[in-house]
Amino acid sequence: MRLLLLAAAGGAALAVASCATMSKDQCLAGAWGEVGYRDGSEGRPMSVLADHESACAEYGVAPDPVAYRSARADGLNGYCRWERGFEEGRTGDTYHGVCTPSQEDEFLPAYRDGQIVYAAEQALSSARSSVSSLGSRLEELDDKIRAKQAEARAEGLTDEQRGAIRDRIQEIRRERADTERDWRRAQDAVDEAEFGVRDVRRRFQGQYGGW
């Protein structure tokens, strides 16, 4: 029991460490301006400073909020631009409402355009995944049919046994027919999704450049 408790404690410690926003060396360095600028340039919310404070408390280090806030504002000036807005939306990243209203006039429309591209690309990825999964299932069913056909040719089987095998083959064939219909629908979904991706790229590449 003692060993189990120690293992559990160790696992909890590792979990806490893995969630820490700053390492020991980063905390002891005390470069709060660098940390603030990095967080701002990555669009992180102000609440992350409390996470840094918790991470560094273990080492007896407290943040410098003045240096952090000033540098974070500089970082946000680079983040809150239409170029970054489009990229954040296109890659599916979350916007945390960190830009000022005037900055959002530039950032948010581009971010929403990026989200349109992201949704189209995700739809294509999902459709292709369905085709692949259903194709694998068709191969599995074909293997099962061949195995059952070989089983039916074995010597020494009664008529009842052969009949049961034939019934099972028919069941598998019905499942295969249903799966093939689903596979064809998935192929149609891929075609539709590919058209959607081409459409949004035509709409936005001239405005936002290649990606």
PDB file of C-alpha atoms in Angstrom:
ATOM      1  CA  MET A   1       0.000   0.000   0.000  1.00  0.00           C
ATOM      2  CA  ARG A   2       2.847   2.357   0.874  1.00  0.00           C
ATOM      3  CA  LEU A   3       4.385   1.770  -2.548  1.00  0.00           C
ATOM      4  CA  LEU A   4       1.055   2.474  -4.209  1.00  0.00           C
ATOM      5  CA  LEU A   5       0.698   5.741  -2.301  1.00  0.00           C
ATOM      6  CA  LEU A   6       4.210   6.813  -3.228  1.00  0.00           C
ATOM      7  CA  ALA A   7       3.554   6.006  -6.872  1.00  0.00           C
ATOM      8  CA  ALA A   8       0.331   7.981  -6.818  1.00  0.00           C
ATOM      9  CA  ALA A   9       2.069  10.933  -5.191  1.00  0.00           C
ATOM     10  CA  GLY A  10       4.822  10.800  -7.753  1.00  0.00           C
ATOM     11  CA  GLY A  11       2.293  10.705 -10.569  1.00  0.00           C
ATOM     12  CA  ALA A  12       0.482  13.719  -9.134  1.00  0.00           C
ATOM     13  CA  ALA A  13       3.759  15.625  -8.876  1.00  0.00           C
ATOM     14  CA  LEU A  14       4.558  14.862 -12.490  1.00  0.00           C
ATOM     15  CA  ALA A  15       1.094  15.999 -13.549  1.00  0.00           C
ATOM     16  CA  VAL A  16       1.544  19.324 -11.734  1.00  0.00           C
ATOM     17  CA  ALA A  17       5.008  19.790 -13.214  1.00  0.00           C
ATOM     18  CA  SER A  18       3.751  19.073 -16.717  1.00  0.00           C
ATOM     19  CA  CYS A  19       1.119  21.821 -16.328  1.00  0.00           C
ATOM     20  CA  ALA A  20       3.610  24.456 -15.104  1.00  0.00           C
ATOM     21  CA  THR A  21       3.786  27.464 -17.426  1.00  0.00           C
ATOM     22  CA  MET A  22       7.417  28.246 -16.506  1.00  0.00           C
ATOM     23  CA  SER A  23      10.441  26.148 -15.616  1.00  0.00           C
ATOM     24  CA  LYS A  24      12.658  26.651 -12.590  1.00  0.00           C
ATOM     25  CA  ASP A  25      15.368  28.278 -14.707  1.00  0.00           C
ATOM     26  CA  GLN A  26      12.861  30.662 -16.271  1.00  0.00           C
ATOM     27  CA  CYS A  27      11.519  31.632 -12.866  1.00  0.00           C
ATOM     28  CA  LEU A  28      14.962  32.235 -11.383  1.00  0.00           C
ATOM     29  CA  ALA A  29      16.051  34.253 -14.424  1.00  0.00           C
ATOM     30  CA  GLY A  30      13.406  36.836 -13.566  1.00  0.00           C
ATOM     31  CA  ALA A  31      13.149  38.108 -17.146  1.00  0.00           C
ATOM     32  CA  TRP A  32       9.546  39.176 -16.761  1.00  0.00           C
ATOM     33  CA  GLY A  33       9.755  41.581 -19.665  1.00  0.00           C
ATOM     34  CA  GLU A  34      10.713  38.731 -21.984  1.00  0.00           C
ATOM     35  CA  VAL A  35       7.952  36.547 -20.581  1.00  0.00           C
ATOM     36  CA  GLY A  36       5.375  39.289 -20.997  1.00  0.00           C
ATOM     37  CA  TYR A  37       6.434  40.035 -24.558  1.00  0.00           C
ATOM     38  CA  ARG A  38       6.282  36.353 -25.468  1.00  0.00           C
ATOM     39  CA  ASP A  39       2.819  35.953 -23.977  1.00  0.00           C
ATOM     40  CA  GLY A  40       1.585  39.061 -25.750  1.00  0.00           C
ATOM     41  CA  SER A  41       3.014  38.012 -29.100  1.00  0.00           C
ATOM     42  CA  GLU A  42       1.263  34.638 -28.719  1.00  0.00           C
ATOM     43  CA  GLY A  43      -2.088  36.216 -27.815  1.00  0.00           C
ATOM     44  CA  ARG A  44      -2.268  34.712 -24.343  1.00  0.00           C
ATOM     45  CA  PRO A  45      -4.797  36.188 -21.900  1.00  0.00           C
ATOM     46  CA  MET A  46      -3.678  38.287 -18.932  1.00  0.00           C
ATOM     47  CA  SER A  47      -4.815  35.504 -16.612  1.00  0.00           C
ATOM     48  CA  VAL A  48      -1.733  33.496 -17.586  1.00  0.00           C
ATOM     49  CA  LEU A  49       0.297  35.736 -15.254  1.00  0.00           C
ATOM     50  CA  ALA A  50      -1.436  34.049 -12.319  1.00  0.00           C
ATOM     51  CA  ASP A  51      -0.331  30.690 -13.736  1.00  0.00           C
ATOM     52  CA  HIS A  52       3.244  31.958 -13.934  1.00  0.00           C
ATOM     53  CA  GLU A  53       2.964  33.139 -10.330  1.00  0.00           C
ATOM     54  CA  SER A  54       1.834  29.682  -9.222  1.00  0.00           C
ATOM     55  CA  ALA A  55       4.627  27.994 -11.188  1.00  0.00           C
ATOM     56  CA  CYS A  56       7.312  30.238  -9.693  1.00  0.00           C
ATOM     57  CA  ALA A  57       6.001  30.254  -6.128  1.00  0.00           C
ATOM     58  CA  GLU A  58       7.643  26.870  -5.589  1.00  0.00           C
ATOM     59  CA  TYR A  59      11.034  28.526  -6.119  1.00  0.00           C
ATOM     60  CA  GLY A  60      10.290  31.589  -3.988  1.00  0.00           C
ATOM     61  CA  VAL A  61       9.999  33.862  -7.018  1.00  0.00           C
ATOM     62  CA  ALA A  62       7.237  36.424  -7.572  1.00  0.00           C
ATOM     63  CA  PRO A  63       6.458  38.067 -10.926  1.00  0.00           C
ATOM     64  CA  ASP A  64       7.195  41.692 -11.724  1.00  0.00           C
ATOM     65  CA  PRO A  65       3.733  42.711 -12.948  1.00  0.00           C
ATOM     66  CA  VAL A  66       4.807  46.174 -14.144  1.00  0.00           C
ATOM     67  CA  ALA A  67       7.549  44.834 -16.431  1.00  0.00           C
ATOM     68  CA  TYR A  68       5.311  41.994 -17.520  1.00  0.00           C
ATOM     69  CA  ARG A  69       2.333  44.187 -18.459  1.00  0.00           C
ATOM     70  CA  SER A  70       4.420  46.728 -20.348  1.00  0.00           C
ATOM     71  CA  ALA A  71       6.226  44.111 -22.431  1.00  0.00           C
ATOM     72  CA  ARG A  72       3.010  42.160 -22.973  1.00  0.00           C
ATOM     73  CA  ALA A  73       1.414  45.269 -24.487  1.00  0.00           C
ATOM     74  CA  ASP A  74       4.330  45.511 -26.927  1.00  0.00           C
ATOM     75  CA  GLY A  75       3.882  41.858 -27.841  1.00  0.00           C
ATOM     76  CA  LEU A  76       0.165  42.361 -28.406  1.00  0.00           C
ATOM     77  CA  ASN A  77       0.888  45.161 -30.864  1.00  0.00           C
ATOM     78  CA  GLY A  78       2.528  42.550 -33.078  1.00  0.00           C
ATOM     79  CA  TYR A  79      -0.149  39.944 -32.439  1.00  0.00           C
ATOM     80  CA  CYS A  80      -3.228  42.096 -33.024  1.00  0.00           C
ATOM     81  CA  ARG A  81      -2.733  42.507 -36.761  1.00  0.00           C
ATOM     82  CA  TRP A  82      -4.795  41.174 -39.637  1.00  0.00           C
ATOM     83  CA  GLU A  83      -1.976  38.890 -40.816  1.00  0.00           C
ATOM     84  CA  ARG A  84      -1.820  37.147 -37.465  1.00  0.00           C
ATOM     85  CA  GLY A  85      -5.593  37.133 -37.151  1.00  0.00           C
ATOM     86  CA  PHE A  86      -5.978  35.217 -40.381  1.00  0.00           C
ATOM     87  CA  GLU A  87      -3.251  32.747 -39.398  1.00  0.00           C
ATOM     88  CA  GLU A  88      -4.774  32.143 -35.958  1.00  0.00           C
ATOM     89  CA  GLY A  89      -8.164  31.438 -37.489  1.00  0.00           C
ATOM     90  CA  ARG A  90      -6.762  29.279 -40.285  1.00  0.00           C
ATOM     91  CA  THR A  91      -4.866  27.038 -37.866  1.00  0.00           C
ATOM     92  CA  GLY A  92      -7.832  26.653 -35.492  1.00  0.00           C
ATOM     93  CA  ASP A  93      -6.288  28.592 -32.612  1.00  0.00           C
ATOM     94  CA  THR A  94      -8.525  30.305 -30.061  1.00  0.00           C
ATOM     95  CA  TYR A  95      -8.698  34.074 -29.820  1.00  0.00           C
ATOM     96  CA  HIS A  96      -8.810  35.148 -26.164  1.00  0.00           C
ATOM     97  CA  GLY A  97     -10.162  38.670 -26.646  1.00  0.00           C
ATOM     98  CA  VAL A  98      -6.804  40.285 -25.913  1.00  0.00           C
ATOM     99  CA  CYS A  99      -6.846  43.031 -28.560  1.00  0.00           C
ATOM    100  CA  THR A 100      -8.231  46.511 -28.036  1.00  0.00           C
ATOM    101  CA  PRO A 101     -11.465  47.464 -29.849  1.00  0.00           C
ATOM    102  CA  SER A 102      -9.531  49.451 -32.456  1.00  0.00           C
ATOM    103  CA  GLN A 103      -7.133  46.542 -33.002  1.00  0.00           C
ATOM    104  CA  GLU A 104     -10.050  44.138 -33.314  1.00  0.00           C
ATOM    105  CA  ASP A 105     -11.377  46.174 -36.233  1.00  0.00           C
ATOM    106  CA  GLU A 106      -8.365  44.845 -38.140  1.00  0.00           C
ATOM    107  CA  PHE A 107      -7.829  41.515 -36.383  1.00  0.00           C
ATOM    108  CA  LEU A 108     -11.297  39.983 -36.124  1.00  0.00           C
ATOM    109  CA  PRO A 109     -12.432  40.089 -39.788  1.00  0.00           C
ATOM    110  CA  ALA A 110      -9.212  38.349 -40.812  1.00  0.00           C
ATOM    111  CA  TYR A 111      -9.565  35.872 -37.952  1.00  0.00           C
ATOM    112  CA  ARG A 112     -13.079  34.960 -39.067  1.00  0.00           C
ATOM    113  CA  ASP A 113     -11.908  34.526 -42.662  1.00  0.00           C
ATOM    114  CA  GLY A 114      -9.219  32.205 -41.358  1.00  0.00           C
ATOM    115  CA  GLN A 115     -11.846  30.226 -39.478  1.00  0.00           C
ATOM    116  CA  ILE A 116     -13.743  29.715 -42.747  1.00  0.00           C
ATOM    117  CA  VAL A 117     -10.611  28.226 -44.314  1.00  0.00           C
ATOM    118  CA  TYR A 118     -10.006  26.069 -41.235  1.00  0.00           C
ATOM    119  CA  ALA A 119     -13.560  24.700 -41.306  1.00  0.00           C
ATOM    120  CA  ALA A 120     -13.273  23.834 -45.004  1.00  0.00           C
ATOM    121  CA  GLU A 121      -9.943  22.077 -44.519  1.00  0.00           C
ATOM    122  CA  GLN A 122     -11.245  20.180 -41.479  1.00  0.00           C
ATOM    123  CA  ALA A 123     -14.278  19.023 -43.463  1.00  0.00           C
ATOM    124  CA  LEU A 124     -11.958  17.668 -46.149  1.00  0.00           C
ATOM    125  CA  SER A 125      -9.760  15.932 -43.588  1.00  0.00           C
ATOM    126  CA  SER A 126     -12.804  14.335 -41.945  1.00  0.00           C
ATOM    127  CA  ALA A 127     -14.204  13.151 -45.290  1.00  0.00           C
ATOM    128  CA  ARG A 128     -10.891  11.619 -46.295  1.00  0.00           C
ATOM    129  CA  SER A 129     -10.652   9.891 -42.934  1.00  0.00           C
ATOM    130  CA  SER A 130     -14.099   8.360 -43.462  1.00  0.00           C
ATOM    131  CA  VAL A 131     -13.109   7.076 -46.900  1.00  0.00           C
ATOM    132  CA  SER A 132      -9.970   5.510 -45.469  1.00  0.00           C
ATOM    133  CA  SER A 133     -11.816   3.916 -42.552  1.00  0.00           C
ATOM    134  CA  LEU A 134     -14.598   2.521 -44.730  1.00  0.00           C
ATOM    135  CA  GLY A 135     -12.083   1.277 -47.288  1.00  0.00           C
ATOM    136  CA  SER A 136     -10.277  -0.630 -44.556  1.00  0.00           C
ATOM    137  CA  ARG A 137     -13.574  -2.107 -43.428  1.00  0.00           C
ATOM    138  CA  LEU A 138     -14.323  -3.279 -46.973  1.00  0.00           C
ATOM    139  CA  GLU A 139     -10.975  -5.061 -47.076  1.00  0.00           C
ATOM    140  CA  GLU A 140     -11.723  -6.727 -43.743  1.00  0.00           C
ATOM    141  CA  LEU A 141     -15.099  -7.935 -44.985  1.00  0.00           C
ATOM    142  CA  ASP A 142     -13.564  -9.286 -48.205  1.00  0.00           C
ATOM    143  CA  ASP A 143     -11.064 -11.221 -46.099  1.00  0.00           C
ATOM    144  CA  LYS A 144     -13.897 -12.626 -43.984  1.00  0.00           C
ATOM    145  CA  ILE A 145     -15.822 -13.717 -47.086  1.00  0.00           C
ATOM    146  CA  ARG A 146     -12.798 -15.500 -48.509  1.00  0.00           C
ATOM    147  CA  ALA A 147     -12.116 -17.186 -45.181  1.00  0.00           C
ATOM    148  CA  LYS A 148     -15.700 -18.400 -44.906  1.00  0.00           C
ATOM    149  CA  GLN A 149     -15.678 -19.637 -48.492  1.00  0.00           C
ATOM    150  CA  ALA A 150     -12.558 -21.655 -47.741  1.00  0.00           C
ATOM    151  CA  GLU A 151     -14.202 -22.965 -44.579  1.00  0.00           C
ATOM    152  CA  ALA A 152     -17.241 -24.084 -46.597  1.00  0.00           C
ATOM    153  CA  ARG A 153     -15.008 -26.142 -48.891  1.00  0.00           C
ATOM    154  CA  ALA A 154     -13.513 -28.113 -46.031  1.00  0.00           C
ATOM    155  CA  GLU A 155     -14.153 -31.840 -45.979  1.00  0.00           C
ATOM    156  CA  GLY A 156     -16.251 -33.567 -43.365  1.00  0.00           C
ATOM    157  CA  LEU A 157     -18.865 -30.860 -42.895  1.00  0.00           C
ATOM    158  CA  THR A 158     -22.532 -31.718 -42.588  1.00  0.00           C
ATOM    159  CA  ASP A 159     -25.119 -30.083 -44.822  1.00  0.00           C
ATOM    160  CA  GLU A 160     -26.319 -28.145 -41.799  1.00  0.00           C
ATOM    161  CA  GLN A 161     -22.813 -26.809 -41.109  1.00  0.00           C
ATOM    162  CA  ARG A 162     -22.295 -25.819 -44.728  1.00  0.00           C
ATOM    163  CA  GLY A 163     -25.687 -24.111 -44.721  1.00  0.00           C
ATOM    164  CA  ALA A 164     -24.753 -22.136 -41.614  1.00  0.00           C
ATOM    165  CA  ILE A 165     -21.510 -21.010 -43.249  1.00  0.00           C
ATOM    166  CA  ARG A 166     -23.353 -19.946 -46.407  1.00  0.00           C
ATOM    167  CA  ASP A 167     -25.825 -17.971 -44.298  1.00  0.00           C
ATOM    168  CA  ARG A 168     -22.940 -16.236 -42.572  1.00  0.00           C
ATOM    169  CA  ILE A 169     -21.370 -15.396 -45.942  1.00  0.00           C
ATOM    170  CA  GLN A 170     -24.635 -13.806 -47.024  1.00  0.00           C
ATOM    171  CA  GLU A 171     -24.719 -11.735 -43.825  1.00  0.00           C
ATOM    172  CA  ILE A 172     -21.195 -10.494 -44.447  1.00  0.00           C
ATOM    173  CA  ARG A 173     -22.042  -9.692 -48.061  1.00  0.00           C
ATOM    174  CA  ARG A 174     -25.027  -7.631 -46.963  1.00  0.00           C
ATOM    175  CA  GLU A 175     -22.821  -5.734 -44.537  1.00  0.00           C
ATOM    176  CA  ARG A 176     -20.287  -5.239 -47.310  1.00  0.00           C
ATOM    177  CA  ALA A 177     -22.963  -3.832 -49.626  1.00  0.00           C
ATOM    178  CA  ASP A 178     -24.034  -1.352 -46.924  1.00  0.00           C
ATOM    179  CA  THR A 179     -20.420  -0.424 -46.249  1.00  0.00           C
ATOM    180  CA  GLU A 180     -19.724   0.110 -49.938  1.00  0.00           C
ATOM    181  CA  ARG A 181     -22.710   2.445 -50.192  1.00  0.00           C
ATOM    182  CA  ASP A 182     -21.346   4.409 -47.234  1.00  0.00           C
ATOM    183  CA  TRP A 183     -17.901   4.427 -48.870  1.00  0.00           C
ATOM    184  CA  ARG A 184     -19.337   5.875 -52.084  1.00  0.00           C
ATOM    185  CA  ARG A 185     -21.173   8.560 -50.117  1.00  0.00           C
ATOM    186  CA  ALA A 186     -17.925   9.364 -48.333  1.00  0.00           C
ATOM    187  CA  GLN A 187     -16.193   9.669 -51.694  1.00  0.00           C
ATOM    188  CA  ASP A 188     -18.876  12.149 -52.753  1.00  0.00           C
ATOM    189  CA  ALA A 189     -18.261  14.052 -49.505  1.00  0.00           C
ATOM    190  CA  VAL A 190     -14.552  14.216 -50.338  1.00  0.00           C
ATOM    191  CA  ASP A 191     -15.326  15.654 -53.757  1.00  0.00           C
ATOM    192  CA  GLU A 192     -17.627  18.248 -52.190  1.00  0.00           C
ATOM    193  CA  ALA A 193     -15.083  19.124 -49.493  1.00  0.00           C
ATOM    194  CA  GLU A 194     -12.284  19.462 -52.052  1.00  0.00           C
ATOM    195  CA  PHE A 195     -14.455  21.899 -53.989  1.00  0.00           C
ATOM    196  CA  GLY A 196     -15.060  23.811 -50.757  1.00  0.00           C
ATOM    197  CA  VAL A 197     -11.328  24.086 -50.037  1.00  0.00           C
ATOM    198  CA  ARG A 198     -10.598  25.258 -53.582  1.00  0.00           C
ATOM    199  CA  ASP A 199     -13.372  27.818 -53.250  1.00  0.00           C
ATOM    200  CA  VAL A 200     -12.108  29.377 -50.021  1.00  0.00           C
ATOM    201  CA  ARG A 201      -8.551  29.412 -51.346  1.00  0.00           C
ATOM    202  CA  ARG A 202      -9.708  31.323 -54.411  1.00  0.00           C
ATOM    203  CA  ARG A 203     -11.575  33.724 -52.155  1.00  0.00           C
ATOM    204  CA  PHE A 204      -8.767  34.460 -49.728  1.00  0.00           C
ATOM    205  CA  GLN A 205      -5.361  33.743 -51.253  1.00  0.00           C
ATOM    206  CA  GLY A 206      -5.352  36.993 -53.200  1.00  0.00           C
ATOM    207  CA  GLN A 207      -6.177  38.883 -50.022  1.00  0.00           C
ATOM    208  CA  TYR A 208      -3.986  37.010 -47.550  1.00  0.00           C
ATOM    209  CA  GLY A 209      -1.312  35.524 -49.776  1.00  0.00           C
ATOM    210  CA  GLY A 210      -0.370  31.861 -50.189  1.00  0.00           C
ATOM    211  CA  TRP A 211      -0.388  29.411 -47.322  1.00  0.00           C
TER     212      TRP A 211
END
